[in-house]
Short mmCIF file of C-alpha atoms in Angstrom, two decimals:
data_model
loop_
_atom_site.label_atom_id
_atom_site.label_comp_id
_atom_site.label_asym_id
_atom_site.label_seq_id
_atom_site.Cartn_x
_atom_site.Cartn_y
_atom_site.Cartn_z
CA UNK A 1 11.84 -22.48 -0.94
CA UNK A 2 13.25 -19.16 -2.07
CA UNK A 3 16.45 -19.42 -4.15
CA UNK A 4 18.00 -16.94 -1.70
CA UNK A 5 17.55 -19.25 1.27
CA UNK A 6 18.83 -22.60 2.48
CA UNK A 7 17.31 -25.03 5.01
CA UNK A 8 17.73 -24.01 8.64
CA UNK A 9 16.66 -25.58 11.93
CA UNK A 10 13.26 -24.49 13.24
CA UNK A 11 13.40 -21.77 15.88
CA UNK A 12 12.30 -22.46 19.43
CA UNK A 13 10.82 -19.65 21.49
CA UNK A 14 12.26 -18.72 24.83
CA UNK A 15 10.07 -19.50 27.84
CA UNK A 16 9.03 -15.85 28.07
CA UNK A 17 8.46 -15.70 24.31
CA UNK A 18 6.32 -18.83 24.40
CA UNK A 19 4.09 -17.20 26.99
CA UNK A 20 3.73 -13.79 25.40
CA UNK A 21 5.08 -13.90 21.83
CA UNK A 22 5.41 -10.15 22.26
CA UNK A 23 5.73 -8.33 18.98
CA UNK A 24 8.90 -6.28 18.84
CA UNK A 25 7.40 -3.66 16.57
CA UNK A 26 6.17 -0.78 18.74
CA UNK A 27 2.36 -0.82 18.69
CA UNK A 28 0.87 2.28 17.15
CA UNK A 29 -0.14 5.05 19.52
CA UNK A 30 1.41 3.62 22.63
CA UNK A 31 2.42 6.30 25.12
CA UNK A 32 6.00 7.38 24.47
CA UNK A 33 7.42 10.65 25.74
CA UNK A 34 8.43 13.22 23.14
CA UNK A 35 9.36 16.89 23.23
CA UNK A 36 6.75 19.22 21.83
CA UNK A 37 7.59 22.42 19.98
CA UNK A 38 6.91 24.37 23.18
CA UNK A 39 9.45 22.31 25.10
CA UNK A 40 6.89 20.70 27.41
CA UNK A 41 6.52 16.95 27.73
CA UNK A 42 3.75 15.35 25.73
CA UNK A 43 3.05 11.90 24.32
CA UNK A 44 3.14 10.56 20.82
CA UNK A 45 -0.54 9.72 21.07
CA UNK A 46 -1.46 13.22 22.29
CA UNK A 47 0.68 14.80 19.59
CA UNK A 48 -1.12 12.93 16.82
CA UNK A 49 -4.14 15.26 16.78
CA UNK A 50 -6.56 15.25 13.87
CA UNK A 51 -5.89 13.58 10.55
CA UNK A 52 -3.49 15.30 8.17
CA UNK A 53 -4.51 17.69 5.40
CA UNK A 54 -2.62 18.42 2.20
CA UNK A 55 0.14 21.03 2.31
CA UNK A 56 -0.88 24.23 0.45
CA UNK A 57 0.37 24.25 -3.13
CA UNK A 58 2.37 27.42 -2.55
CA UNK A 59 4.39 25.83 0.27
CA UNK A 60 8.02 24.95 -0.31
CA UNK A 61 8.44 21.44 -1.67
CA UNK A 62 11.54 20.55 0.34
CA UNK A 63 10.69 17.74 2.72
CA UNK A 64 7.43 16.87 0.95
CA UNK A 65 6.14 14.03 -1.20
CA UNK A 66 3.15 12.96 -3.27
CA UNK A 67 1.48 9.62 -3.78
CA UNK A 68 1.48 6.97 -5.11
CA UNK A 69 4.38 5.12 -3.49
CA UNK A 70 3.98 1.93 -5.53
CA UNK A 71 1.83 0.57 -8.35
CA UNK A 72 0.78 -2.46 -6.28
CA UNK A 73 -2.20 -3.11 -4.01
CA UNK A 74 -2.59 -4.47 -0.44
CA UNK A 75 0.42 -2.67 1.06
CA UNK A 76 2.41 -3.42 4.19
CA UNK A 77 4.98 -0.84 5.37
CA UNK A 78 7.35 -0.94 8.33
CA UNK A 79 10.17 1.39 9.36
CA UNK A 80 13.16 -0.52 10.69
CA UNK A 81 16.81 0.34 11.28
CA UNK A 82 16.72 3.55 9.23
CA UNK A 83 14.70 2.30 6.27
CA UNK A 84 11.10 1.92 5.18
CA UNK A 85 10.23 -1.53 3.86
CA UNK A 86 7.21 -1.93 1.59
CA UNK A 87 5.59 -5.00 0.06
CA UNK A 88 2.49 -5.18 -2.13
CA UNK A 89 0.57 -7.84 -4.04
CA UNK A 90 2.58 -9.00 -7.06
CA UNK A 91 0.73 -12.19 -8.03
CA UNK A 92 3.45 -14.78 -8.66
CA UNK A 93 6.05 -13.63 -6.11
CA UNK A 94 6.68 -11.51 -3.04
CA UNK A 95 8.96 -8.49 -3.41
CA UNK A 96 10.16 -5.87 -0.95
CA UNK A 97 11.08 -2.27 -1.72
CA UNK A 98 13.23 -0.30 0.73
CA UNK A 99 14.30 3.32 1.04
CA UNK A 100 15.51 5.65 3.82
CA UNK A 101 12.78 8.13 2.82
CA UNK A 102 9.10 7.71 2.01
CA UNK A 103 9.63 10.13 -0.90
CA UNK A 104 11.92 7.72 -2.75
CA UNK A 105 10.02 4.47 -2.23
CA UNK A 106 8.39 5.14 -5.60
CA UNK A 107 11.76 4.82 -7.37
CA UNK A 108 13.24 2.01 -5.25
CA UNK A 109 14.15 -1.26 -6.95
CA UNK A 110 12.28 -4.38 -5.80
CA UNK A 111 14.05 -7.28 -4.11
CA UNK A 112 12.33 -10.59 -4.79
CA UNK A 113 12.18 -12.42 -1.46
CA UNK A 114 9.90 -15.32 -2.37
CA UNK A 115 8.77 -17.32 -5.40
CA UNK A 116 7.35 -20.76 -4.62
CA UNK A 117 8.00 -24.00 -6.50
CA UNK A 118 5.15 -25.88 -4.81
CA UNK A 119 2.18 -25.75 -7.24
CA UNK A 120 -0.31 -25.95 -4.37
CA UNK A 121 0.65 -22.40 -3.35
CA UNK A 122 2.58 -20.77 -6.20
CA UNK A 123 0.01 -18.45 -7.79
CA UNK A 124 -2.19 -15.49 -6.86
CA UNK A 125 0.04 -14.50 -3.96
CA UNK A 126 -1.84 -11.68 -2.24
CA UNK A 127 -1.63 -9.29 0.67
CA UNK A 128 1.83 -9.71 2.22
CA UNK A 129 2.04 -8.50 5.84
CA UNK A 130 5.32 -7.90 7.68
CA UNK A 131 5.51 -8.52 11.44
CA UNK A 132 8.48 -8.92 13.78
CA UNK A 133 8.59 -11.44 16.64
CA UNK A 134 11.18 -12.35 19.26
CA UNK A 135 12.40 -15.95 19.07
CA UNK A 136 14.99 -18.02 20.89
CA UNK A 137 17.45 -17.10 18.14
CA UNK A 138 16.68 -13.39 18.33
CA UNK A 139 14.19 -11.22 16.44
CA UNK A 140 12.81 -12.57 13.18
CA UNK A 141 10.48 -11.15 10.54
CA UNK A 142 7.41 -13.09 9.49
CA UNK A 143 5.71 -12.50 6.14
CA UNK A 144 2.06 -13.58 6.17
CA UNK A 145 0.43 -13.94 2.75
CA UNK A 146 -2.32 -15.62 0.73
CA UNK A 147 -1.72 -18.03 -2.18
CA UNK A 148 -3.65 -20.38 -4.47
CA UNK A 149 -3.13 -23.70 -6.29
CA UNK A 150 -1.89 -23.22 -9.87
CA UNK A 151 -2.87 -26.79 -10.84
CA UNK A 152 -6.54 -25.79 -10.75
CA UNK A 153 -7.46 -24.41 -14.17
CA UNK A 154 -11.06 -23.54 -13.36
CA UNK A 155 -11.02 -19.94 -12.03
CA UNK A 156 -13.69 -20.63 -9.41
CA UNK A 157 -11.90 -23.71 -8.08
CA UNK A 158 -8.55 -21.93 -8.09
CA UNK A 159 -10.01 -18.98 -6.18
CA UNK A 160 -11.52 -21.36 -3.61
CA UNK A 161 -8.05 -22.86 -3.03
CA UNK A 162 -6.66 -19.67 -1.45
CA UNK A 163 -5.07 -20.37 1.93
CA UNK A 164 -2.81 -18.50 4.34
CA UNK A 165 0.93 -19.04 4.65
CA UNK A 166 3.87 -17.58 6.54
CA UNK A 167 7.58 -17.14 5.77
CA UNK A 168 10.36 -16.60 8.32
CA UNK A 169 13.44 -14.42 7.82
CA UNK A 170 16.94 -15.77 8.29
CA UNK A 171 17.86 -12.82 10.52
CA UNK A 172 16.55 -9.43 11.62
CA UNK A 173 16.09 -8.02 8.11
CA UNK A 174 12.64 -7.32 6.59
CA UNK A 175 14.18 -7.78 3.13
CA UNK A 176 15.06 -11.40 3.89
CA UNK A 177 16.20 -13.90 2.89
CA UNK A 178 13.13 -15.93 3.86
CA UNK A 179 12.23 -19.59 4.07
CA UNK A 180 8.81 -21.20 4.04
CA UNK A 181 7.51 -21.79 7.55
CA UNK A 182 3.92 -23.06 7.53
CA UNK A 183 0.35 -22.93 6.37
CA UNK A 184 -1.51 -21.04 9.08
CA UNK A 185 -5.15 -20.85 10.20
CA UNK A 186 -6.07 -23.84 8.03
CA UNK A 187 -9.72 -24.70 8.67
CA UNK A 188 -10.15 -26.52 5.37
CA UNK A 189 -11.78 -23.62 3.57
CA UNK A 190 -10.98 -20.40 1.72
CA UNK A 191 -8.85 -18.07 3.88
CA UNK A 192 -7.18 -14.77 2.98
CA UNK A 193 -5.63 -11.59 4.43
CA UNK A 194 -4.22 -12.91 7.70
CA UNK A 195 -2.33 -10.82 10.27
CA UNK A 196 -1.39 -11.12 13.94
CA UNK A 197 -2.51 -8.61 16.55
CA UNK A 198 -1.56 -8.31 20.21
CA UNK A 199 -3.98 -7.68 23.07
CA UNK A 200 -2.88 -7.56 26.72
CA UNK A 201 0.47 -9.03 25.67
CA UNK A 202 -0.99 -12.12 23.97
CA UNK A 203 -0.81 -12.49 20.16
CA UNK A 204 -3.88 -13.50 18.17
CA UNK A 205 -4.38 -14.06 14.47
CA UNK A 206 -7.17 -12.46 12.42
CA UNK A 207 -8.20 -13.31 8.86
CA UNK A 208 -11.09 -13.47 6.39
CA UNK A 209 -13.06 -16.64 5.56
CA UNK A 210 -16.58 -17.42 4.31
CA UNK A 211 -19.69 -17.17 6.45
CA UNK A 212 -20.47 -17.06 10.14
CA UNK A 213 -18.90 -20.34 11.20
CA UNK A 214 -17.34 -21.16 7.81
CA UNK A 215 -20.78 -21.88 6.35
CA UNK A 216 -20.03 -20.59 2.87
CA UNK A 217 -21.77 -17.22 3.21
CA UNK A 218 -20.19 -13.81 2.54
CA UNK A 219 -16.64 -13.32 3.80
CA UNK A 220 -16.36 -12.53 7.51
CA UNK A 221 -13.59 -11.91 10.03
CA UNK A 222 -12.23 -14.62 12.32
CA UNK A 223 -9.68 -14.66 15.13
CA UNK A 224 -7.77 -17.30 17.06
CA UNK A 225 -5.08 -17.39 19.72
CA UNK A 226 -1.47 -17.90 18.54
CA UNK A 227 0.91 -20.35 20.21
CA UNK A 228 3.84 -19.20 18.06
CA UNK A 229 4.23 -16.91 15.04
CA UNK A 230 3.17 -19.64 12.61
CA UNK A 231 0.52 -21.58 14.58
CA UNK A 232 -2.96 -20.88 15.94
CA UNK A 233 -4.54 -22.88 18.75
CA UNK A 234 -8.12 -23.46 19.82
CA UNK A 235 -11.29 -22.85 17.87
CA UNK A 236 -11.51 -19.73 15.68
CA UNK A 237 -14.18 -17.21 16.62
CA UNK A 238 -16.28 -15.16 14.20
CA UNK A 239 -16.01 -11.45 15.02
CA UNK A 240 -18.66 -8.76 14.58
CA UNK A 241 -17.96 -6.72 11.46
CA UNK A 242 -20.67 -4.41 10.20
CA UNK A 243 -20.64 -1.73 7.54
CA UNK A 244 -20.33 -1.05 3.86
CA UNK A 245 -21.40 -3.57 1.24
CA UNK A 246 -22.66 -6.96 2.45
CA UNK A 247 -20.41 -9.25 0.41
CA UNK A 248 -16.90 -8.86 1.88
CA UNK A 249 -15.08 -8.28 5.17
CA UNK A 250 -11.32 -8.59 4.68
CA UNK A 251 -7.86 -7.20 5.40
CA UNK A 252 -8.03 -7.00 9.22
CA UNK A 253 -5.12 -5.00 10.62
CA UNK A 254 -4.61 -3.63 14.15
CA UNK A 255 -4.21 -0.18 15.62
CA UNK A 256 -3.57 0.47 19.33
CA UNK A 257 -4.16 3.30 21.79
CA UNK A 258 -4.28 3.52 25.59
CA UNK A 259 -4.66 -0.22 26.06
CA UNK A 260 -7.43 -0.56 23.49
CA UNK A 261 -7.13 -2.61 20.31
CA UNK A 262 -8.81 -1.39 17.15
CA UNK A 263 -9.18 -4.12 14.55
CA UNK A 264 -9.74 -2.22 11.33
CA UNK A 265 -10.88 -3.95 8.14
CA UNK A 266 -12.09 -3.34 4.60
CA UNK A 267 -15.60 -3.94 3.29
CA UNK A 268 -17.09 -4.33 -0.21
CA UNK A 269 -15.47 -5.99 -3.19
CA UNK A 270 -12.01 -4.44 -3.65
CA UNK A 271 -12.82 -3.79 -7.32
CA UNK A 272 -15.70 -1.49 -6.40
CA UNK A 273 -15.27 2.27 -5.95
CA UNK A 274 -17.07 1.93 -2.58
CA UNK A 275 -14.39 -0.28 -1.01
CA UNK A 276 -13.86 1.30 2.43
CA UNK A 277 -12.47 0.92 5.96
CA UNK A 278 -14.41 0.15 9.16
CA UNK A 279 -13.32 -0.89 12.66
CA UNK A 280 -14.24 -2.75 15.81
CA UNK A 281 -12.69 -1.94 19.20
CA UNK A 282 -11.71 -3.97 22.27
CA UNK A 283 -11.02 -2.60 25.74
CA UNK A 284 -7.97 -3.64 27.71
CA UNK A 285 -8.69 -6.71 29.83
CA UNK A 286 -11.46 -7.92 27.51
CA UNK A 287 -11.30 -11.29 25.74
CA UNK A 288 -10.62 -11.00 21.97
CA UNK A 289 -12.25 -14.41 21.48
CA UNK A 290 -15.54 -13.23 22.95
CA UNK A 291 -17.50 -11.72 20.08
CA UNK A 292 -19.64 -9.71 22.49
CA UNK A 293 -16.54 -7.98 23.90
CA UNK A 294 -15.94 -6.08 20.66
CA UNK A 295 -17.57 -2.70 20.06
CA UNK A 296 -18.58 -1.82 16.51
CA UNK A 297 -17.42 1.71 15.67
CA UNK A 298 -19.66 3.86 13.46
CA UNK A 299 -18.31 4.22 9.99
CA UNK A 300 -16.95 4.18 7.51
CA UNK A 301 -13.67 5.50 8.88
CA UNK A 302 -12.22 5.96 5.37
CA UNK A 303 -14.04 5.93 2.03
CA UNK A 304 -14.17 7.29 -1.51
CA UNK A 305 -13.76 11.00 -2.18
CA UNK A 306 -15.03 11.76 -5.67
CA UNK A 307 -13.97 15.41 -5.51
CA UNK A 308 -10.38 14.34 -4.79
CA UNK A 309 -10.44 11.66 -7.48
CA UNK A 310 -9.93 8.80 -5.01
CA UNK A 311 -12.02 5.63 -5.21
CA UNK A 312 -11.91 2.33 -3.33
CA UNK A 313 -9.49 3.23 -0.50
CA UNK A 314 -8.77 0.23 1.69
CA UNK A 315 -6.69 -2.88 2.40
CA UNK A 316 -4.37 -0.90 4.60
CA UNK A 317 -1.56 -1.11 7.15
CA UNK A 318 -0.48 1.26 9.92
CA UNK A 319 3.08 2.38 10.67
CA UNK A 320 4.90 4.95 12.80
CA UNK A 321 7.04 7.87 11.69
CA UNK A 322 10.79 7.28 12.12
CA UNK A 323 10.84 9.25 15.39
CA UNK A 324 7.74 7.49 16.73
CA UNK A 325 5.62 10.64 17.14
CA UNK A 326 3.16 10.19 14.25
CA UNK A 327 0.76 7.48 13.14
CA UNK A 328 0.44 6.81 9.40
CA UNK A 329 -1.74 4.67 7.18
CA UNK A 330 -0.66 2.94 3.97
CA UNK A 331 -3.54 1.86 1.75
CA UNK A 332 -4.44 1.23 -1.85
CA UNK A 333 -6.90 3.26 -3.90
CA UNK A 334 -7.75 3.96 -7.54
CA UNK A 335 -7.94 7.07 -9.72
CA UNK A 336 -11.06 5.79 -11.46
CA UNK A 337 -14.63 5.07 -10.32
CA UNK A 338 -14.84 2.03 -12.62
CA UNK A 339 -15.46 -1.42 -11.14
CA UNK A 340 -11.97 -2.83 -11.78
CA UNK A 341 -9.16 -4.56 -9.93
CA UNK A 342 -6.58 -2.71 -12.03
CA UNK A 343 -4.89 0.57 -11.08
CA UNK A 344 -4.98 0.00 -7.31
CA UNK A 345 -1.87 1.87 -6.17
CA UNK A 346 -0.27 2.28 -2.76
CA UNK A 347 -0.60 5.63 -0.98
CA UNK A 348 0.25 6.90 2.52
CA UNK A 349 -0.91 9.74 4.75
CA UNK A 350 -0.78 10.70 8.41
CA UNK A 351 -3.75 9.86 10.62
CA UNK A 352 -5.00 11.29 13.91
CA UNK A 353 -7.26 10.56 16.86
CA UNK A 354 -10.61 11.91 17.99
CA UNK A 355 -11.06 13.48 21.45
CA UNK A 356 -12.80 10.21 22.41
CA UNK A 357 -9.64 8.24 21.60
CA UNK A 358 -10.82 6.53 18.42
CA UNK A 359 -8.98 6.60 15.07
CA UNK A 360 -9.48 9.65 12.87
CA UNK A 361 -8.35 8.54 9.42
CA UNK A 362 -9.63 11.71 7.77
CA UNK A 363 -10.35 11.69 4.04
CA UNK A 364 -8.15 10.08 1.39
CA UNK A 365 -6.03 12.77 -0.21
CA UNK A 366 -5.76 13.21 -3.97
CA UNK A 367 -2.89 11.20 -5.42
CA UNK A 368 -0.99 14.38 -6.24
CA UNK A 369 -1.68 16.16 -2.94
CA UNK A 370 1.54 17.51 -1.44
CA UNK A 371 2.26 16.15 2.05
CA UNK A 372 5.05 16.67 4.52
CA UNK A 373 7.28 13.67 5.06
CA UNK A 374 6.83 11.72 8.30
CA UNK A 375 8.53 13.27 11.33
CA UNK A 376 12.14 12.13 11.46
CA UNK A 377 12.24 11.17 7.77
CA UNK A 378 15.66 12.34 6.50
CA UNK A 379 14.63 12.72 2.87
CA UNK A 380 14.88 15.95 0.90
CA UNK A 381 11.59 15.08 -0.80
CA UNK A 382 10.69 15.21 -4.47
CA UNK A 383 9.56 18.22 -6.52
CA UNK A 384 6.34 18.24 -8.53
CA UNK A 385 6.21 19.90 -11.95
CA UNK A 386 2.68 20.76 -13.06
CA UNK A 387 1.78 20.98 -16.74
CA UNK A 388 1.35 24.76 -16.27
CA UNK A 389 4.85 25.30 -14.78
CA UNK A 390 6.28 27.01 -17.85
CA UNK A 391 8.06 29.98 -16.25
CA UNK A 392 11.78 30.57 -15.89
CA UNK A 393 13.74 29.19 -12.96
CA UNK A 394 13.26 25.89 -11.19
CA UNK A 395 11.92 22.76 -12.86
CA UNK A 396 9.60 23.62 -15.73
CA UNK A 397 8.07 22.33 -18.94
CA UNK A 398 8.08 23.92 -22.41
CA UNK A 399 5.86 23.04 -25.36
CA UNK A 400 6.32 22.89 -29.13
CA UNK A 401 3.33 22.30 -31.40
CA UNK A 402 -0.41 22.63 -31.04
CA UNK A 403 -1.24 21.88 -27.38
CA UNK A 404 -4.54 22.54 -25.61
CA UNK A 405 -4.82 23.14 -21.87
CA UNK A 406 -7.95 22.80 -19.79
CA UNK A 407 -9.81 21.05 -17.02
CA UNK A 408 -11.56 18.35 -19.05
CA UNK A 409 -9.96 15.66 -16.86
CA UNK A 410 -11.17 17.24 -13.59
CA UNK A 411 -10.44 15.13 -10.50
CA UNK A 412 -8.51 12.64 -12.63
CA UNK A 413 -5.65 15.15 -13.02
CA UNK A 414 -3.04 16.85 -10.86
CA UNK A 415 -4.49 20.24 -9.83
CA UNK A 416 -7.51 19.50 -12.05
CA UNK A 417 -5.94 20.34 -15.41
CA UNK A 418 -3.55 19.07 -18.08
CA UNK A 419 -2.14 19.78 -21.55
CA UNK A 420 -3.07 17.49 -24.43
CA UNK A 421 -2.65 17.08 -28.17
CA UNK A 422 -2.84 14.46 -30.91
CA UNK A 423 -0.49 16.36 -33.25
CA UNK A 424 2.31 14.12 -34.52
CA UNK A 425 5.71 15.56 -33.60
CA UNK A 426 4.42 17.89 -30.87
CA UNK A 427 6.75 17.91 -27.86
CA UNK A 428 6.76 18.76 -24.17
CA UNK A 429 10.23 19.16 -22.65
CA UNK A 430 10.94 19.10 -18.93
CA UNK A 431 13.95 21.09 -17.72
CA UNK A 432 15.15 20.01 -14.28
CA UNK A 433 18.05 19.47 -11.92
CA UNK A 434 17.99 16.10 -10.20
CA UNK A 435 18.91 12.45 -10.50
CA UNK A 436 15.64 11.03 -11.83
CA UNK A 437 12.25 12.07 -13.22
CA UNK A 438 8.89 10.31 -13.38
CA UNK A 439 6.05 11.40 -15.68
CA UNK A 440 2.36 10.99 -14.84
CA UNK A 441 -0.58 11.33 -17.21
CA UNK A 442 -4.15 10.18 -17.71
CA UNK A 443 -5.16 7.17 -19.79
CA UNK A 444 -8.36 7.29 -21.83
CA UNK A 445 -10.34 5.87 -24.74
CA UNK A 446 -9.05 8.42 -27.27
CA UNK A 447 -5.36 8.37 -26.38
CA UNK A 448 -2.34 7.30 -28.41
CA UNK A 449 1.44 6.87 -28.15
CA UNK A 450 4.39 8.99 -27.02
CA UNK A 451 8.15 8.48 -26.82
CA UNK A 452 10.59 9.79 -24.21
CA UNK A 453 14.13 11.09 -24.70
CA UNK A 454 16.60 12.07 -21.95
CA UNK A 455 19.10 14.86 -22.67
CA UNK A 456 18.54 14.64 -26.41
CA UNK A 457 19.31 10.94 -26.55
CA UNK A 458 17.51 8.27 -28.58
CA UNK A 459 13.75 7.99 -28.05
CA UNK A 460 12.24 5.21 -26.00
CA UNK A 461 9.92 2.62 -27.42
CA UNK A 462 6.42 4.11 -27.87
CA UNK A 463 4.38 4.20 -24.65
CA UNK A 464 0.60 3.82 -24.85
CA UNK A 465 -1.73 6.27 -23.10
CA UNK A 466 -4.81 4.32 -24.20
CA UNK A 467 -7.25 2.46 -21.97
CA UNK A 468 -10.92 1.42 -22.39
CA UNK A 469 -11.92 3.85 -19.63
CA UNK A 470 -10.42 6.99 -18.10
CA UNK A 471 -7.97 6.66 -15.22
CA UNK A 472 -5.93 9.56 -13.91
CA UNK A 473 -2.39 10.21 -12.69
CA UNK A 474 -0.74 7.04 -13.93
CA UNK A 475 3.03 6.84 -14.09
CA UNK A 476 3.80 6.38 -17.77
CA UNK A 477 7.57 6.83 -17.63
CA UNK A 478 10.44 6.63 -15.13
CA UNK A 479 13.89 7.72 -16.26
CA UNK A 480 17.05 5.77 -15.49
CA UNK A 481 19.36 7.08 -12.79
CA UNK A 482 21.02 10.25 -14.08
CA UNK A 483 24.21 11.99 -13.08
CA UNK A 484 23.98 15.16 -10.98
CA UNK A 485 23.28 18.39 -12.81
CA UNK A 486 20.77 19.84 -15.26
CA UNK A 487 18.79 17.54 -17.54
CA UNK A 488 15.96 17.52 -20.04
CA UNK A 489 13.26 14.99 -20.78
CA UNK A 490 11.33 15.36 -24.03
CA UNK A 491 7.92 13.79 -24.56
CA UNK A 492 7.11 13.42 -28.28
CA UNK A 493 3.63 12.64 -29.61
CA UNK A 494 3.87 9.99 -32.33
CA UNK A 495 0.44 10.59 -33.86
CA UNK A 496 -0.19 6.84 -33.83
CA UNK A 497 -2.97 5.11 -31.96
CA UNK A 498 -3.49 1.54 -30.73
CA UNK A 499 -6.36 -0.59 -31.97
CA UNK A 500 -9.57 0.47 -30.28
CA UNK A 501 -8.55 4.09 -29.66
CA UNK A 502 -10.63 6.84 -31.25
CA UNK A 503 -7.71 9.31 -31.45
CA UNK A 504 -3.97 9.71 -30.76
CA UNK A 505 -4.09 12.14 -27.80
CA UNK A 506 -1.19 12.34 -25.35
CA UNK A 507 -1.52 14.23 -22.06
CA UNK A 508 1.02 16.12 -19.95
CA UNK A 509 -0.10 16.31 -16.33
CA UNK A 510 2.67 16.21 -13.72
CA UNK A 511 6.23 15.06 -13.26
CA UNK A 512 8.18 14.22 -10.11
CA UNK A 513 11.84 15.23 -9.93
CA UNK A 514 14.00 13.32 -7.45
CA UNK A 515 17.19 14.80 -5.97
CA UNK A 516 20.56 13.12 -6.08
CA UNK A 517 20.96 10.47 -3.34
#
């Protein structure tokens, strides 16, 4: 049980809730009337249009943001009561970040909502998913997640112990507190990445388990009817799920439009650069537990874009803009083509719909691509400072020492270029007005250490830019909260290198300046 919670009586659903278990979160792309710019009536679904593209670099930065939103993988995002709530895989706990604007989720402080004391489920907590249900005591949030048994020391046995669990909130707050509710969809075998979906008013639960019929083959998708938010009933059914690599089907999450349910999912090993998103579709009135009722959509819907420096996009979640007129996807991806589970960070971008009414997820945008905030988002946005922004006026960077600039980092860098040097004592100083600054740079095999100093203050502990392979646009420093006004941040190259590095290079790529709250 979470230290923030205390035992409470179990909730009982109202008669209507027991029949429908209707999710209170508005399904994506349902028909809701909105005013278009021309003043004529349209619908949120019609207004969605094609998938979003990056804002031109010369556009004003007010009301814009850039990814990533979080350093974690397997994101879930909801917008509720004026705030975004985000949770990602953290391993030994579940945390929630909240912010009134998407632009400031990256600097929000985490709230730990769950850390388990039961060793059968206290490690490798993966893929939290937030969903809101009506109960007899009012609306409650349910956090679905995967966890393993820490008593098993053999990695293979511990991995095989992964099962699905659900927490329940004490009230109508996605940030908790939460209490443990149940193990869910327990068929006696490995089970991960579970989420509810609603079709024709009836909730179902979808997840990933081995084989076709739990026979130990490659991971497949399964679904079962739900009798309440923490219980399935009846026999699970294996769903069709083609596409991508053969070894994995995971992370099912729903999307809705015009009575149809799209159950999207990720394929391939999440460590591979080819991790990608596919979907099956179900017409209104069809039975979700009839495998033949599902239509396999051609795909992938969303996959790597080497030119943009985005690899392995997947394990996603859909959410609406604050005013309900736009559909958005949150997903994780990497800035490296290496086969690795590290560096999967959370990103978001607006999606659209094809003329045929199927999801148009577009292409994953570069991590530093400038995007407009979701419609109705009240944030002022953050301001990007490129390594070449050395002119007068506005946020800028100045250099002292022997720096080289070029495009050697290519798609791994913001705008395809950076400044770099290994000269001890060389500095790059950001001049900005705002309340906080984050610095992004590339990590590589020949990189060394740098320190950071705010407003001429004492330097930070040395920060390593070294890694056994190249990975771009990593946040290497986030300043503390600063008072309003003008500030400086100085990056100093130490000239030292960690063991295994072939040089002491430090890069300057981009910074994000955040306005005062």
